CSV table of C-alpha atoms and ligand atoms in Angstrom, one decimal:
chain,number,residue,atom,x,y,z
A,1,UNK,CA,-0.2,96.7,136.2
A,2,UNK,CA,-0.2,99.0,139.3
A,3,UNK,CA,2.1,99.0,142.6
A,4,UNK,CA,-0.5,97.6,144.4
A,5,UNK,CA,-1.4,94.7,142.2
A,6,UNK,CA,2.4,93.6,141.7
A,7,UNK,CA,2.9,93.8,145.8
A,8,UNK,CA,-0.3,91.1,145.9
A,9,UNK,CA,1.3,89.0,143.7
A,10,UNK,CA,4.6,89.2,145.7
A,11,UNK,CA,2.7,88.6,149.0
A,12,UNK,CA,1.1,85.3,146.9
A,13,UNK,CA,4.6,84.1,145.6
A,14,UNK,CA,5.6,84.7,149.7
A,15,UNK,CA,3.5,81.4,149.8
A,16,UNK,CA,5.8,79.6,148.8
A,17,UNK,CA,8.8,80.7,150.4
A,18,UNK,CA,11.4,77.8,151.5
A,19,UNK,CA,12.6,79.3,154.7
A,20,UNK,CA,12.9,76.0,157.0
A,21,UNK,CA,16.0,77.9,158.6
A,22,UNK,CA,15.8,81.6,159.3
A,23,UNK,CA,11.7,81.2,159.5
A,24,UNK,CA,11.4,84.6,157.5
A,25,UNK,CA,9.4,84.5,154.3
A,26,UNK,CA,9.8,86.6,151.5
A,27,UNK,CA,7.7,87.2,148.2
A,28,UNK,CA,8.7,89.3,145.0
A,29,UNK,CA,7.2,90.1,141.5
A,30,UNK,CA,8.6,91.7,138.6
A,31,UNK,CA,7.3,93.5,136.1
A,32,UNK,CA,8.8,93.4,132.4
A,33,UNK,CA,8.4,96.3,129.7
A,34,UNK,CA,6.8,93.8,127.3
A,35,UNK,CA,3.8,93.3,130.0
A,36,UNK,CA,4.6,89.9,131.5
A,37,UNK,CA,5.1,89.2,135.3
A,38,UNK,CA,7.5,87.0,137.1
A,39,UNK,CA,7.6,86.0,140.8
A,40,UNK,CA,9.7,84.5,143.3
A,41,UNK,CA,10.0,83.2,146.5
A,42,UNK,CA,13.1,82.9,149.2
A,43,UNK,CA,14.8,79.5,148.6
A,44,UNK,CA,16.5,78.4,151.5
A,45,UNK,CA,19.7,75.5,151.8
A,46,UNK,CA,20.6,73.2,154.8
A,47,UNK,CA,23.9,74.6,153.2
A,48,UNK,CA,23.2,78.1,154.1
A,49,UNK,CA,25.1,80.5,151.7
A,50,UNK,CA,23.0,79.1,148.7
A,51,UNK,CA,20.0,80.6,149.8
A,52,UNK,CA,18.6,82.7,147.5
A,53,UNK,CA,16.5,85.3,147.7
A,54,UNK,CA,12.7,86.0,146.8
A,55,UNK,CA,14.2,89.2,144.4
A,56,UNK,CA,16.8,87.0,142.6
A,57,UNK,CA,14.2,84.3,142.1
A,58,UNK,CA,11.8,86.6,140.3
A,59,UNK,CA,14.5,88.3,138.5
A,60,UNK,CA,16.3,85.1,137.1
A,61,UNK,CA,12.8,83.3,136.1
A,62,UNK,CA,12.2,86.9,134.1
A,63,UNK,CA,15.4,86.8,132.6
A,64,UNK,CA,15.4,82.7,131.9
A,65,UNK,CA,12.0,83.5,130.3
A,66,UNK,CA,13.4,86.1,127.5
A,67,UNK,CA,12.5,89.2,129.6
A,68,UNK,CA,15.5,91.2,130.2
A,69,UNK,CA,13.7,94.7,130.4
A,70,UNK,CA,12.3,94.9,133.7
A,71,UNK,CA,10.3,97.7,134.4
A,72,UNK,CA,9.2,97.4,138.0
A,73,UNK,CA,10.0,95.0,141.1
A,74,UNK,CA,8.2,94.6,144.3
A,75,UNK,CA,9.3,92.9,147.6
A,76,UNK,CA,7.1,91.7,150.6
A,77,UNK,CA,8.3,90.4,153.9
A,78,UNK,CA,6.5,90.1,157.2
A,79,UNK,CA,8.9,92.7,158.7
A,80,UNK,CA,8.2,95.9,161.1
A,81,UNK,CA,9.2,98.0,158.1
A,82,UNK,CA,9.4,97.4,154.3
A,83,UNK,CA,11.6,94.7,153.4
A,84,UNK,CA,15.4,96.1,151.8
A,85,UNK,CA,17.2,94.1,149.6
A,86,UNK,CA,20.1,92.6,150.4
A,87,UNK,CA,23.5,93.6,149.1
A,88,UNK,CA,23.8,90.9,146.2
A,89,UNK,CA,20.0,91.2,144.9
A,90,UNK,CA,20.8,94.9,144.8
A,91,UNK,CA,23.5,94.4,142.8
A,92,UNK,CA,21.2,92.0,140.5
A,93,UNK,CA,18.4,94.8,140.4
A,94,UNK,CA,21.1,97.1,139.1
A,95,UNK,CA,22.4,94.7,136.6
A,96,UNK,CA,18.8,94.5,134.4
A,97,UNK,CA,18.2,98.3,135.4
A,98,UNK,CA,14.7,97.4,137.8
A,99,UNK,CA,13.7,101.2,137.6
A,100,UNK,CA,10.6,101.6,140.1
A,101,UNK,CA,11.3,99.3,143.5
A,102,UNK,CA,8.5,98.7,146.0
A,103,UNK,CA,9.2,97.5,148.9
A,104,UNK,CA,6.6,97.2,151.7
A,105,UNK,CA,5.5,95.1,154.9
A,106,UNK,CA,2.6,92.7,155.2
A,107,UNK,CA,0.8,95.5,157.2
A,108,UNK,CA,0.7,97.5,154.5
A,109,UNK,CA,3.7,99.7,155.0
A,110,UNK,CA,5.3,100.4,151.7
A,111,UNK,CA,8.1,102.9,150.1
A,112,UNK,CA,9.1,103.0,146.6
A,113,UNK,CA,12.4,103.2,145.7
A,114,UNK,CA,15.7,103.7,142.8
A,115,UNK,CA,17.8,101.5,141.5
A,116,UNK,CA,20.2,103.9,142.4
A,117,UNK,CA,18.7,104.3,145.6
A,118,UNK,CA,19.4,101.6,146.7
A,119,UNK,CA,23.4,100.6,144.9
A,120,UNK,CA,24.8,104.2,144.2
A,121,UNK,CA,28.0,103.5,142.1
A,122,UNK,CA,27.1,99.8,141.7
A,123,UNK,CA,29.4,97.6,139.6
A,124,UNK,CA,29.5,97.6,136.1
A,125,UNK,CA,31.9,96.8,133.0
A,126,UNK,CA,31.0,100.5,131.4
A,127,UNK,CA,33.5,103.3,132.2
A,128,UNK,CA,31.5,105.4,134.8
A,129,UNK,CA,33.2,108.1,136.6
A,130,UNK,CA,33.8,107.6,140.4
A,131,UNK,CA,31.0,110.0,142.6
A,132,UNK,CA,33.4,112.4,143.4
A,133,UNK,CA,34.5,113.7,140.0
B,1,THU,N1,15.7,87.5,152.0
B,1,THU,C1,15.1,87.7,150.9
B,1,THU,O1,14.6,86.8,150.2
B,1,THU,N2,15.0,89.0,150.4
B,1,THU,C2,15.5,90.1,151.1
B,1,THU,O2,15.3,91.2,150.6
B,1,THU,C3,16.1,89.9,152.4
B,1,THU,C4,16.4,88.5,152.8
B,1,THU,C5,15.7,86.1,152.6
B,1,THU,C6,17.0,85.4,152.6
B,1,THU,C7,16.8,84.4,153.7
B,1,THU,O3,16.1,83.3,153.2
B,1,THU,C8,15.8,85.1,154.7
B,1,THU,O4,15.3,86.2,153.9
B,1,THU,C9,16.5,85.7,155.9
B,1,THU,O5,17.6,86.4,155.6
């Protein structure tokens, strides 16, 4: 599966966004090593701080469906410029090691992106050594 076909099928989970509240819809789809694809959607609360997002949706149904090697991720939003993940789905991307991230606009705007890119020195339980050493 190409970029391009895993941003439509981000764009067609955006369908289903539940975003009653901020009115911003976002659509993801990832893609696992073993070939499978999982998408996701923005899930808003009346309770705001459970929202969660369209990238942690798509993530956690690959993960809840076996697929813990995730080769690719893309995002869609409806945004002037590709939509960026937020702080805690980039912190989720770098958990499962999404390698190739494409983010990219309903217009057609799109930039692909690193892991590492996007969290440099993200949390983790292995010993890493701190960017300045
Ligand atoms: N949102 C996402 O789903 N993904 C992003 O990358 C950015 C933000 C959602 C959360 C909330 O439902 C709405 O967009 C506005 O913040």
């Amino acid at each position: 599966m190409d970029d391009k076909a895993l941003v439509e099928l981000a764009k067609k989970a955006r369908a289903n966004a539940y975003a009653p509240y901020s009115g911003f819809s976002v659509g993801a789809a990832v893609l696992a090593a073993d070939g499978r694809v999982f998408s996701g959607c923005n899930i808003e609360n009346a309770s705001y701080g459970l929202t969660n997002c369209a990238e942690r949706t798509a993530i956690f149904s690959a993960v809840a469906a076996g697929a813990r090697e995730l080769a690719a991720l893309a995002v869609v939003a409806d945004g002037e410029l590709p939509c960026s993940p937020c702080g805690a789905c980039r912190q989720v991307i770098a958990e499962f090691a999404v390698e190739r991230i494409i983010l990219a606009n309903l217009a057609g705007k799109s930039r692909v992106v690193t892991k590492e890119d996007l969290l440099p020195f993200a949390f983790s339980f292995e010993e890493k050594s701190l960017p300045s050493d």
